[in-house]
Amino acid sequence: MSKLRGTGFAAVNYPTGMHLGGDPTQSLVHATTSGNFVVTMSSVDLGQGLKTILAQIAAETLGVPLDTVIVDTGDTDTGPHCTGTFASRTTHRAGNAVIMAAAEARQAMLEVAAEKLEVSVEDLETDGQGNIHVKGVEEKAISVAETAGAAHFELGKTISGRGIFLKTPSPMDPETGESDPDSTQAHACTVAEVEVDTETGNVEVLGFKSAYEVGQQVNPALVKGQIVGGAWMGMGHALQETTAPYYPAIDHAPGDFQSYVMPGAADMPSVECEVLEIASRNGPFGAKGVGEMVTNSPIPAIVNAINNALGVRITRIPVTPEVVLRALDEKAANAT
Amino acid sequence: MAIKDLKIVGQPVKLRDLDTHVTGETVYYEDIRVPRMLHLKMHRSIYPHAKILNIDTSEAKSSAGVVCVLTHEDLPGKKKYNGLAGVGVGPEDESVLAFEKVRWKGESVVAVIAETPKQAEAAAAKVKVDYEELPAVFDIMEALKDGAPVVTDHWPNNHYIFPDNHRAAQVRYGDVEKAFAEADHIVEDVYQTQPIEQAPLETNGCIAVPEGGDGRITVYSNTQGLQFSLDVTADILGVPTSKLRFIGGTVGGGFGGKVDLQPEPITTLAAMRTGRPVKFKYTREEEMRVSSSRSAWRVEIKDGVMNDGRIIARKITTYQDSGAYLRFSSYGGMKHCGHMPGPYTIPNVWIDSIVVFTNRTPSNAMRGFGVMAGSFALEVQMDKVAETIGMDPWELRLINAYREGDMKSHQKEVEDAGMVETILAAAKLAGKQLPEEFQKMSSLDRKAG
């Protein structure tokens, strides 16, 4: 009995957006009296950081400081419609909606500033620090706060914008499957190294080395969070997790985390990754989406690594110790 | 590698609620405080398939602290639903509260609402349901055989019926049989996954609060889609959408496990009936055994491959274990068709994606719905193809990887291609030495000539 090492890899693509489209998200943006901007949505942040990246996208589009952007989401009485957070769709859909709303609000803001400065809108630019000035003449300027105050109390104008993103529905042809199902495709390739104990059947993942192509990253720290979390979930899927341990039988269904075993922090190996950015044609600033794909490449990579280590051909997940030992038994039986 | 000159997008800005996530101060649905709140617990089916002969709630009703007991007879609107009925998916096959039959172990039968969670739980245990147990089927291939127990009358052969009376969502592109006859190698295998729990830290739940005079109900929910949950709840209960308000947006993990409207409709009804706030929070056991799992998939792949590594035909038959009801499985089956045959350009493709009904917990979305099992099967298959024809697995994938402008099997041209670059970057990271002609490949190399 021994510990055998193997390496495997897998290449995957992943679609952005609800399959076949028809899944809009809207955004409203307005300035407060003191020049802050409120982005109103009803999108759901599941912990992945939606509120943070929508603030970044709004600040970038408006040309104002990030800390002056407030994201208010999660109330159907006040927030315009969002189809929901799923299908790696929210950065793409909500991001595009925020760009549209923020661009309209920016235009309204610049019109007020132009009136105050007695110049034309085309001559103005923002410095990203809370000021609007004439291009090339930084001293001819007005602050965003002063502009918003003037709009409210002197000129009686609104500084606001409306945004929506919709990929129009593309029905699937029932005969051929012809359809335009997605907005863009992200890509991943993961190399997994494993060590298999041939006595216990236990598999240890020693490391992941992956490349991910996700379009423009809105927030590289949050992308890395998805990558590591996704690899972690993929490891659980590949090696441990199921609600039906003796599928298709329904017996022994786990009911807690004592019996539904998932990888713990100590099981998590190093995750080396490189992130490539090939712009999406229609994503916000070229972003594609990273939410779901990151779980998918580690799973076949681990299974391929186990098969490589043992010289077997396992074709099911999870590859529990029992599956490993049965595969080794079968290999031994075939050899005799 | 910045795409544009950007100032804030592209920066590793700190997560806005990071600190409060760590300290526990982030406000989730459960953190709202309302006076006089009641608690709902569900009496659930103990059989995977049985006829309901009688439901006796008398003892539960007189149990300590009980304020309200709801059976299917109390449903004011629909008795059966499908969450996607609003976008034309049907028929509505799933009982809101079971009547006539239960079709999976754990199915909702009677809701009990009491002053405390313990009182509700004790009373729910006192509901008496007489059953006549029926033969059940758990194996997807058994379920498709003649004479198998029928899970619901909507699907006499235990599989979903797609438009134009097809048994599968399908792709037909080129001629796979002709290509198999011309191929140097045929490589076949069968791949199997099992049901998986989404395992969010926060289990499914909601609090429904009557707002007094105007008859509106505010539902604090951890759904992944607020208006979606509002619309479906209104539809099931037969109340105008103007009467409901959903508040949420900050959720402790979803992974697809919070898209299928489990607690909201019945909790909203309980609040309407009692005139008091009602909370329904899944226990961890309910989250694992009752809420939708990721479905199990069986993926059969047959490839026709040439000696030079080109895959000229790929035939895929996939069976998705939907459990007892449809939920969003037909959507997952169609998404599977859009994803297969993976990031490869293959001139002849045939796909049948079949949704099968069994007497298990209904499955639904999870991270990579319709895609994850497909990618698993495809990429383990790619290694088998490489081994069969004696080719390096990296080179096999690079030869077949789609390029910009290639035609996919669902007849959409490839856009924003990046598979070749991603494979090359991973090879470099892993120290894999590739021949020079492979290192020079790009997603644009066919267009560039």
mmCIF file with all atom_site columns, N, CA and C in Angstrom, chain B residues 24 33 81 92 100 106 112 132 134 195 199 204 273 276 322-323 335-336 357 395-396 404 443:
data_model
loop_
_atom_site.group_PDB
_atom_site.id
_atom_site.type_symbol
_atom_site.label_atom_id
_atom_site.label_alt_id
_atom_site.label_comp_id
_atom_site.label_asym_id
_atom_site.label_entity_id
_atom_site.label_seq_id
_atom_site.pdbx_PDB_ins_code
_atom_site.Cartn_x
_atom_site.Cartn_y
_atom_site.Cartn_z
_atom_site.occupancy
_atom_site.B_iso_or_equiv
_atom_site.pdbx_formal_charge
_atom_site.auth_seq_id
_atom_site.auth_comp_id
_atom_site.auth_asym_id
_atom_site.auth_atom_id
_atom_site.pdbx_PDB_model_num
ATOM 1  N N  . GLY B 1 24  ? -20.490 40.375 12.811  1.00 0.00 ? 24  GLY B N  1
ATOM 2  C CA . GLY B 1 24  ? -21.849 39.874 13.010  1.00 0.00 ? 24  GLY B CA 1
ATOM 3  C C  . GLY B 1 24  ? -22.897 40.966 13.041  1.00 0.00 ? 24  GLY B C  1
ATOM 4  N N  . ARG B 1 33  ? -36.833 43.082 14.056  1.00 0.00 ? 33  ARG B N  1
ATOM 5  C CA . ARG B 1 33  ? -37.564 42.788 15.304  1.00 0.00 ? 33  ARG B CA 1
ATOM 6  C C  . ARG B 1 33  ? -38.977 43.351 15.184  1.00 0.00 ? 33  ARG B C  1
ATOM 7  N N  . TYR B 1 81  ? -48.506 24.733 -8.261  1.00 0.00 ? 81  TYR B N  1
ATOM 8  C CA . TYR B 1 81  ? -47.779 25.853 -8.868  1.00 0.00 ? 81  TYR B CA 1
ATOM 9  C C  . TYR B 1 81  ? -46.516 25.353 -9.544  1.00 0.00 ? 81  TYR B C  1
ATOM 10 N N  . GLU B 1 92  ? -48.434 23.423 -14.109 1.00 0.00 ? 92  GLU B N  1
ATOM 11 C CA . GLU B 1 92  ? -48.146 23.617 -12.694 1.00 0.00 ? 92  GLU B CA 1
ATOM 12 C C  . GLU B 1 92  ? -48.394 22.291 -11.986 1.00 0.00 ? 92  GLU B C  1
ATOM 13 N N  . GLU B 1 100 ? -54.350 14.645 -1.870  1.00 0.00 ? 100 GLU B N  1
ATOM 14 C CA . GLU B 1 100 ? -54.495 13.395 -2.647  1.00 0.00 ? 100 GLU B CA 1
ATOM 15 C C  . GLU B 1 100 ? -53.271 12.487 -2.514  1.00 0.00 ? 100 GLU B C  1
ATOM 16 N N  . GLY B 1 106 ? -40.748 14.173 2.847   1.00 0.00 ? 106 GLY B N  1
ATOM 17 C CA . GLY B 1 106 ? -40.409 15.532 3.261   1.00 0.00 ? 106 GLY B CA 1
ATOM 18 C C  . GLY B 1 106 ? -41.335 16.573 2.656   1.00 0.00 ? 106 GLY B C  1
ATOM 19 N N  . VAL B 1 112 ? -48.249 24.563 10.703  1.00 0.00 ? 112 VAL B N  1
ATOM 20 C CA . VAL B 1 112 ? -48.733 24.856 12.046  1.00 0.00 ? 112 VAL B CA 1
ATOM 21 C C  . VAL B 1 112 ? -48.069 26.139 12.534  1.00 0.00 ? 112 VAL B C  1
ATOM 22 N N  . GLU B 1 132 ? -51.816 5.541  2.374   1.00 0.00 ? 132 GLU B N  1
ATOM 23 C CA . GLU B 1 132 ? -51.693 4.213  1.762   1.00 0.00 ? 132 GLU B CA 1
ATOM 24 C C  . GLU B 1 132 ? -50.425 4.281  0.922   1.00 0.00 ? 132 GLU B C  1
ATOM 25 N N  . LEU B 1 134 ? -47.505 3.811  -1.640  1.00 0.00 ? 134 LEU B N  1
ATOM 26 C CA . LEU B 1 134 ? -47.485 3.401  -3.049  1.00 0.00 ? 134 LEU B CA 1
ATOM 27 C C  . LEU B 1 134 ? -46.055 3.044  -3.451  1.00 0.00 ? 134 LEU B C  1
ATOM 28 N N  . PRO B 1 195 ? -26.904 13.995 -6.185  1.00 0.00 ? 195 PRO B N  1
ATOM 29 C CA . PRO B 1 195 ? -27.477 15.254 -5.667  1.00 0.00 ? 195 PRO B CA 1
ATOM 30 C C  . PRO B 1 195 ? -26.526 15.910 -4.665  1.00 0.00 ? 195 PRO B C  1
ATOM 31 N N  . ALA B 1 199 ? -25.755 24.271 0.635   1.00 0.00 ? 199 ALA B N  1
ATOM 32 C CA . ALA B 1 199 ? -25.082 24.552 1.905   1.00 0.00 ? 199 ALA B CA 1
ATOM 33 C C  . ALA B 1 199 ? -24.756 26.029 2.151   1.00 0.00 ? 199 ALA B C  1
ATOM 34 N N  . ASN B 1 204 ? -32.827 28.824 4.234   1.00 0.00 ? 204 ASN B N  1
ATOM 35 C CA . ASN B 1 204 ? -33.994 29.502 3.665   1.00 0.00 ? 204 ASN B CA 1
ATOM 36 C C  . ASN B 1 204 ? -34.922 29.999 4.779   1.00 0.00 ? 204 ASN B C  1
ATOM 37 N N  . ARG B 1 273 ? -53.803 35.260 7.520   1.00 0.00 ? 273 ARG B N  1
ATOM 38 C CA . ARG B 1 273 ? -54.832 34.586 8.310   1.00 0.00 ? 273 ARG B CA 1
ATOM 39 C C  . ARG B 1 273 ? -54.827 35.014 9.777   1.00 0.00 ? 273 ARG B C  1
ATOM 40 N N  . ARG B 1 276 ? -50.926 38.591 12.225  1.00 0.00 ? 276 ARG B N  1
ATOM 41 C CA . ARG B 1 276 ? -49.716 38.804 13.043  1.00 0.00 ? 276 ARG B CA 1
ATOM 42 C C  . ARG B 1 276 ? -48.473 38.447 12.231  1.00 0.00 ? 276 ARG B C  1
ATOM 43 N N  . SER B 1 322 ? -34.942 15.125 -11.783 1.00 0.00 ? 322 SER B N  1
ATOM 44 C CA . SER B 1 322 ? -35.679 16.299 -11.310 1.00 0.00 ? 322 SER B CA 1
ATOM 45 C C  . SER B 1 322 ? -36.291 16.073 -9.936  1.00 0.00 ? 322 SER B C  1
ATOM 46 N N  . GLY B 1 323 ? -36.327 14.819 -9.459  1.00 0.00 ? 323 GLY B N  1
ATOM 47 C CA . GLY B 1 323 ? -37.103 14.538 -8.264  1.00 0.00 ? 323 GLY B CA 1
ATOM 48 C C  . GLY B 1 323 ? -38.581 14.526 -8.613  1.00 0.00 ? 323 GLY B C  1
ATOM 49 N N  . LYS B 1 335 ? -30.427 24.723 -20.710 1.00 0.00 ? 335 LYS B N  1
ATOM 50 C CA . LYS B 1 335 ? -29.119 25.360 -20.535 1.00 0.00 ? 335 LYS B CA 1
ATOM 51 C C  . LYS B 1 335 ? -27.997 24.353 -20.823 1.00 0.00 ? 335 LYS B C  1
ATOM 52 N N  . HIS B 1 336 ? -28.239 23.111 -20.449 1.00 0.00 ? 336 HIS B N  1
ATOM 53 C CA . HIS B 1 336 ? -27.290 22.034 -20.751 1.00 0.00 ? 336 HIS B CA 1
ATOM 54 C C  . HIS B 1 336 ? -27.063 21.954 -22.264 1.00 0.00 ? 336 HIS B C  1
ATOM 55 N N  . PHE B 1 357 ? -38.506 12.282 -13.824 1.00 0.00 ? 357 PHE B N  1
ATOM 56 C CA . PHE B 1 357 ? -39.135 12.439 -12.511 1.00 0.00 ? 357 PHE B CA 1
ATOM 57 C C  . PHE B 1 357 ? -38.976 11.159 -11.685 1.00 0.00 ? 357 PHE B C  1
ATOM 58 N N  . GLU B 1 395 ? -2.642  19.073 -26.012 1.00 0.00 ? 395 GLU B N  1
ATOM 59 C CA . GLU B 1 395 ? -2.680  19.306 -27.457 1.00 0.00 ? 395 GLU B CA 1
ATOM 60 C C  . GLU B 1 395 ? -4.060  18.981 -28.028 1.00 0.00 ? 395 GLU B C  1
ATOM 61 N N  . LEU B 1 396 ? -4.687  17.916 -27.505 1.00 0.00 ? 396 LEU B N  1
ATOM 62 C CA . LEU B 1 396 ? -6.031  17.557 -27.968 1.00 0.00 ? 396 LEU B CA 1
ATOM 63 C C  . LEU B 1 396 ? -7.014  18.714 -27.747 1.00 0.00 ? 396 LEU B C  1
ATOM 64 N N  . GLU B 1 404 ? -12.566 32.447 -32.294 1.00 0.00 ? 404 GLU B N  1
ATOM 65 C CA . GLU B 1 404 ? -13.491 33.553 -32.595 1.00 0.00 ? 404 GLU B CA 1
ATOM 66 C C  . GLU B 1 404 ? -14.142 33.329 -33.967 1.00 0.00 ? 404 GLU B C  1
ATOM 67 N N  . SER B 1 443 ? -6.954  32.507 -30.107 1.00 0.00 ? 443 SER B N  1
ATOM 68 C CA . SER B 1 443 ? -8.386  32.446 -30.432 1.00 0.00 ? 443 SER B CA 1
ATOM 69 C C  . SER B 1 443 ? -8.687  33.117 -31.766 1.00 0.00 ? 443 SER B C  1
#
